[in-house]
mmCIF file of C-alpha atoms and ligand atoms in Angstrom:
data_model
loop_
_atom_site.group_PDB
_atom_site.id
_atom_site.type_symbol
_atom_site.label_atom_id
_atom_site.label_comp_id
_atom_site.label_asym_id
_atom_site.label_seq_id
_atom_site.Cartn_x
_atom_site.Cartn_y
_atom_site.Cartn_z
ATOM 1 C CA MET A 14 -63.890 42.061 35.581
ATOM 2 C CA LEU A 15 -62.645 42.262 39.137
ATOM 3 C CA GLN A 16 -60.025 44.880 39.846
ATOM 4 C CA GLN A 17 -56.741 43.461 41.112
ATOM 5 C CA PRO A 18 -56.964 44.754 44.725
ATOM 6 C CA MET A 19 -60.450 43.247 45.084
ATOM 7 C CA LEU A 20 -59.372 39.968 43.468
ATOM 8 C CA GLU A 21 -56.473 39.665 45.921
ATOM 9 C CA ALA A 22 -58.653 40.584 48.904
ATOM 10 C CA ILE A 23 -61.346 38.041 47.968
ATOM 11 C CA ASN A 24 -58.721 35.351 47.448
ATOM 12 C CA ARG A 25 -57.517 36.070 50.997
ATOM 13 C CA GLN A 26 -61.116 35.883 52.205
ATOM 14 C CA ILE A 27 -61.585 32.477 50.545
ATOM 15 C CA ASN A 28 -58.593 31.293 52.556
ATOM 16 C CA ALA A 29 -60.110 32.796 55.743
ATOM 17 C CA GLU A 30 -63.439 31.032 55.148
ATOM 18 C CA LEU A 31 -61.681 27.715 54.517
ATOM 19 C CA TYR A 32 -59.695 28.276 57.713
ATOM 20 C CA SER A 33 -63.017 28.883 59.502
ATOM 21 C CA ALA A 34 -64.243 25.496 58.254
ATOM 22 C CA TYR A 35 -60.996 23.930 59.486
ATOM 23 C CA LEU A 36 -61.344 25.613 62.878
ATOM 24 C CA TYR A 37 -64.936 24.441 63.376
ATOM 25 C CA LEU A 38 -64.085 20.941 62.219
ATOM 26 C CA SER A 39 -61.317 20.891 64.814
ATOM 27 C CA MET A 40 -63.823 22.048 67.451
ATOM 28 C CA SER A 41 -66.196 19.293 66.297
ATOM 29 C CA SER A 42 -63.461 16.737 66.809
ATOM 30 C CA ARG A 43 -62.811 18.143 70.293
ATOM 31 C CA PHE A 44 -66.492 17.928 71.194
ATOM 32 C CA SER A 45 -66.473 14.277 70.105
ATOM 33 C CA ALA A 46 -63.452 13.643 72.330
ATOM 34 C CA LEU A 47 -65.347 15.203 75.269
ATOM 35 C CA GLY A 48 -68.246 12.805 74.627
ATOM 36 C CA LEU A 49 -70.590 15.598 73.544
ATOM 37 C CA SER A 50 -71.941 14.387 70.209
ATOM 38 C CA GLY A 51 -74.511 17.223 69.991
ATOM 39 C CA GLY A 52 -71.748 19.825 70.226
ATOM 40 C CA ALA A 53 -69.771 17.853 67.640
ATOM 41 C CA ASN A 54 -72.785 18.012 65.322
ATOM 42 C CA TRP A 55 -73.272 21.771 65.896
ATOM 43 C CA MET A 56 -69.631 22.453 64.977
ATOM 44 C CA ARG A 57 -69.747 20.093 61.999
ATOM 45 C CA VAL A 58 -72.755 21.977 60.615
ATOM 46 C CA GLN A 59 -70.891 25.252 61.203
ATOM 47 C CA ALA A 60 -67.895 23.889 59.256
ATOM 48 C CA GLN A 61 -70.240 22.999 56.365
ATOM 49 C CA GLU A 62 -71.642 26.541 56.398
ATOM 50 C CA GLU A 63 -68.131 27.958 56.213
ATOM 51 C CA MET A 64 -67.441 25.858 53.111
ATOM 52 C CA THR A 65 -70.476 27.469 51.475
ATOM 53 C CA HIS A 66 -69.118 30.914 52.415
ATOM 54 C CA ALA A 67 -65.858 30.081 50.659
ATOM 55 C CA ALA A 68 -67.854 28.824 47.653
ATOM 56 C CA ARG A 69 -69.884 32.045 47.521
ATOM 57 C CA PHE A 70 -66.694 34.126 47.253
ATOM 58 C CA TYR A 71 -65.182 31.608 44.830
ATOM 59 C CA ASP A 72 -68.223 31.848 42.530
ATOM 60 C CA HIS A 73 -68.122 35.643 42.626
ATOM 61 C CA VAL A 74 -64.499 35.615 41.419
ATOM 62 C CA VAL A 75 -65.270 33.177 38.595
ATOM 63 C CA GLU A 76 -68.406 35.076 37.523
ATOM 64 C CA ARG A 77 -66.362 38.279 37.322
ATOM 65 C CA ASN A 78 -63.694 36.632 35.123
ATOM 66 C CA GLY A 79 -61.136 36.505 37.890
ATOM 67 C CA GLU A 80 -58.915 33.586 38.834
ATOM 68 C CA VAL A 81 -59.141 31.983 42.241
ATOM 69 C CA LYS A 82 -55.774 31.431 43.882
ATOM 70 C CA LEU A 83 -55.859 28.941 46.712
ATOM 71 C CA THR A 84 -53.189 29.214 49.376
ATOM 72 C CA ALA A 85 -52.116 27.109 52.379
ATOM 73 C CA ILE A 86 -54.592 26.879 55.242
ATOM 74 C CA GLU A 87 -53.147 27.477 58.685
ATOM 75 C CA GLU A 88 -53.359 24.679 61.249
ATOM 76 C CA PRO A 89 -56.166 25.403 63.732
ATOM 77 C CA PRO A 90 -55.912 24.830 67.490
ATOM 78 C CA SER A 91 -57.019 21.353 68.516
ATOM 79 C CA VAL A 92 -57.353 21.474 72.297
ATOM 80 C CA TRP A 93 -59.673 23.585 74.425
ATOM 81 C CA PRO A 94 -60.099 23.059 78.164
ATOM 82 C CA THR A 95 -63.901 23.309 78.163
ATOM 83 C CA ALA A 96 -66.896 23.608 75.842
ATOM 84 C CA PRO A 97 -67.458 27.307 76.754
ATOM 85 C CA ALA A 98 -63.805 28.031 75.912
ATOM 86 C CA MET A 99 -64.444 26.714 72.408
ATOM 87 C CA PHE A 100 -67.398 29.016 71.873
ATOM 88 C CA GLU A 101 -65.415 31.967 73.313
ATOM 89 C CA ASP A 102 -62.784 31.282 70.635
ATOM 90 C CA ALA A 103 -65.514 30.900 68.017
ATOM 91 C CA LEU A 104 -66.912 34.323 68.955
ATOM 92 C CA ASP A 105 -63.448 35.945 68.825
ATOM 93 C CA HIS A 106 -62.939 34.361 65.433
ATOM 94 C CA GLU A 107 -66.284 35.549 64.088
ATOM 95 C CA ARG A 108 -65.564 39.097 65.277
ATOM 96 C CA LYS A 109 -62.302 38.943 63.317
ATOM 97 C CA VAL A 110 -64.153 37.710 60.217
ATOM 98 C CA THR A 111 -66.700 40.533 60.605
ATOM 99 C CA GLY A 112 -63.797 42.997 60.532
ATOM 100 C CA MET A 113 -62.485 41.375 57.333
ATOM 101 C CA ILE A 114 -65.917 41.549 55.658
ATOM 102 C CA ASP A 115 -66.294 45.204 56.672
ATOM 103 C CA ALA A 116 -62.850 45.930 55.199
ATOM 104 C CA LEU A 117 -63.886 44.229 51.947
ATOM 105 C CA ALA A 118 -67.032 46.384 51.816
ATOM 106 C CA ASP A 119 -64.881 49.509 52.397
ATOM 107 C CA LEU A 120 -62.589 48.433 49.558
ATOM 108 C CA ALA A 121 -65.568 47.821 47.247
ATOM 109 C CA LEU A 122 -66.793 51.366 47.905
ATOM 110 C CA GLU A 123 -63.325 52.801 47.356
ATOM 111 C CA LEU A 124 -63.027 50.964 44.015
ATOM 112 C CA LYS A 125 -66.647 51.754 43.062
ATOM 113 C CA ASP A 126 -67.086 47.986 42.637
ATOM 114 C CA HIS A 127 -70.854 47.896 43.121
ATOM 115 C CA ALA A 128 -71.236 44.242 42.171
ATOM 116 C CA SER A 129 -68.841 43.180 44.935
ATOM 117 C CA HIS A 130 -70.435 45.612 47.352
ATOM 118 C CA ASN A 131 -73.835 44.094 46.601
ATOM 119 C CA MET A 132 -72.516 40.532 47.063
ATOM 120 C CA LEU A 133 -70.972 41.563 50.400
ATOM 121 C CA GLN A 134 -74.316 42.706 51.824
ATOM 122 C CA TRP A 135 -75.262 39.037 52.290
ATOM 123 C CA PHE A 136 -72.089 38.488 54.327
ATOM 124 C CA ILE A 137 -72.642 41.618 56.431
ATOM 125 C CA ALA A 138 -76.047 40.267 57.501
ATOM 126 C CA GLU A 139 -74.646 36.756 57.935
ATOM 127 C CA GLN A 140 -71.925 37.982 60.314
ATOM 128 C CA VAL A 141 -74.558 39.489 62.613
ATOM 129 C CA GLU A 142 -76.105 36.006 62.838
ATOM 130 C CA GLU A 143 -72.740 34.277 63.224
ATOM 131 C CA GLU A 144 -71.769 36.438 66.199
ATOM 132 C CA ALA A 145 -75.235 36.168 67.743
ATOM 133 C CA SER A 146 -75.311 32.370 67.574
ATOM 134 C CA ALA A 147 -71.863 32.070 69.229
ATOM 135 C CA GLU A 148 -72.948 34.549 71.949
ATOM 136 C CA ASP A 149 -76.157 32.589 72.470
ATOM 137 C CA MET A 150 -74.254 29.338 72.979
ATOM 138 C CA ILE A 151 -71.836 31.002 75.430
ATOM 139 C CA GLN A 152 -74.744 32.304 77.509
ATOM 140 C CA LYS A 153 -76.479 28.935 77.544
ATOM 141 C CA LEU A 154 -73.282 27.095 78.454
ATOM 142 C CA ARG A 155 -72.672 29.529 81.319
ATOM 143 C CA LEU A 156 -76.118 28.638 82.658
ATOM 144 C CA THR A 157 -75.134 24.960 82.770
ATOM 145 C CA GLU A 158 -71.974 25.580 84.832
ATOM 146 C CA GLY A 159 -72.018 23.190 87.773
ATOM 147 C CA ALA A 160 -75.134 21.460 86.433
ATOM 148 C CA PRO A 161 -74.182 18.425 84.306
ATOM 149 C CA GLY A 162 -77.889 17.738 83.656
ATOM 150 C CA GLY A 163 -78.152 21.117 81.941
ATOM 151 C CA LEU A 164 -75.130 20.367 79.777
ATOM 152 C CA PHE A 165 -76.691 17.043 78.761
ATOM 153 C CA GLN A 166 -79.875 18.862 77.741
ATOM 154 C CA LEU A 167 -77.956 21.523 75.851
ATOM 155 C CA ASP A 168 -75.979 18.829 74.046
ATOM 156 C CA ASN A 169 -79.280 17.336 72.895
ATOM 157 C CA GLU A 170 -80.303 20.771 71.612
ATOM 158 C CA MET A 171 -77.034 21.119 69.688
ATOM 159 C CA ALA A 172 -77.664 17.674 68.179
ATOM 160 C CA ALA A 173 -80.753 19.038 66.438
ATOM 161 C CA ARG A 174 -78.894 21.590 64.299
ATOM 162 C CA VAL A 175 -79.188 20.719 60.614
ATOM 163 C CA PHE A 176 -77.138 21.976 57.691
ATOM 164 C CA VAL A 177 -79.339 23.793 55.188
ATOM 165 C CA PRO A 178 -77.703 24.027 51.746
ATOM 166 C CA PRO A 179 -77.745 27.583 50.402
ATOM 167 C CA THR A 180 -80.208 28.658 47.730
ATOM 168 C CA PRO A 181 -80.159 31.976 45.845
ATOM 169 C CA ALA A 182 -82.723 33.245 48.395
ATOM 170 C CA ASN A 183 -80.766 32.332 51.527
HETATM 171 FE FE1 LIG B 202 -67.847 32.616 57.257
HETATM 172 FE FE2 LIG B 202 -68.418 32.209 60.254
HETATM 173 O O1 LIG B 202 -68.073 33.357 58.871
#
């Protein structure tokens, strides 16, 4: 059974993960409007991943006999001046999420909730990847500044990203 402070914190995290999906879907829409379908695909895949993050927390609550409480999802921004600006925002957002996951892990230790602490280890590793992939895209986009051909090539690279549904192993 989940203790009340952990239940409330995970319910807030479910909202944050759903907001992340909303944010990336909004970025996908913006990429489409800029005519960059590869970037739109990359962000769409990211939004799908965020939905699986929410589901992972959701399942943990249900498995521990808690009750998920869904709350309103904030409206995300919808306009960014450039593609790099979007990824800068994505990186800021992921750093914020990393802080939230770390705080959840701290709370799990404080409550001696080892099952939650164990579940959170997956997210701690995932956040390292999330930040690294946003940083990687920012660096690559910077390299294309003033070189539309490079942006075209990078867009093709972003088009190749594929959503991989989670399995117990990944
Ligand atoms: Fe669910 Fe991008 O962190």
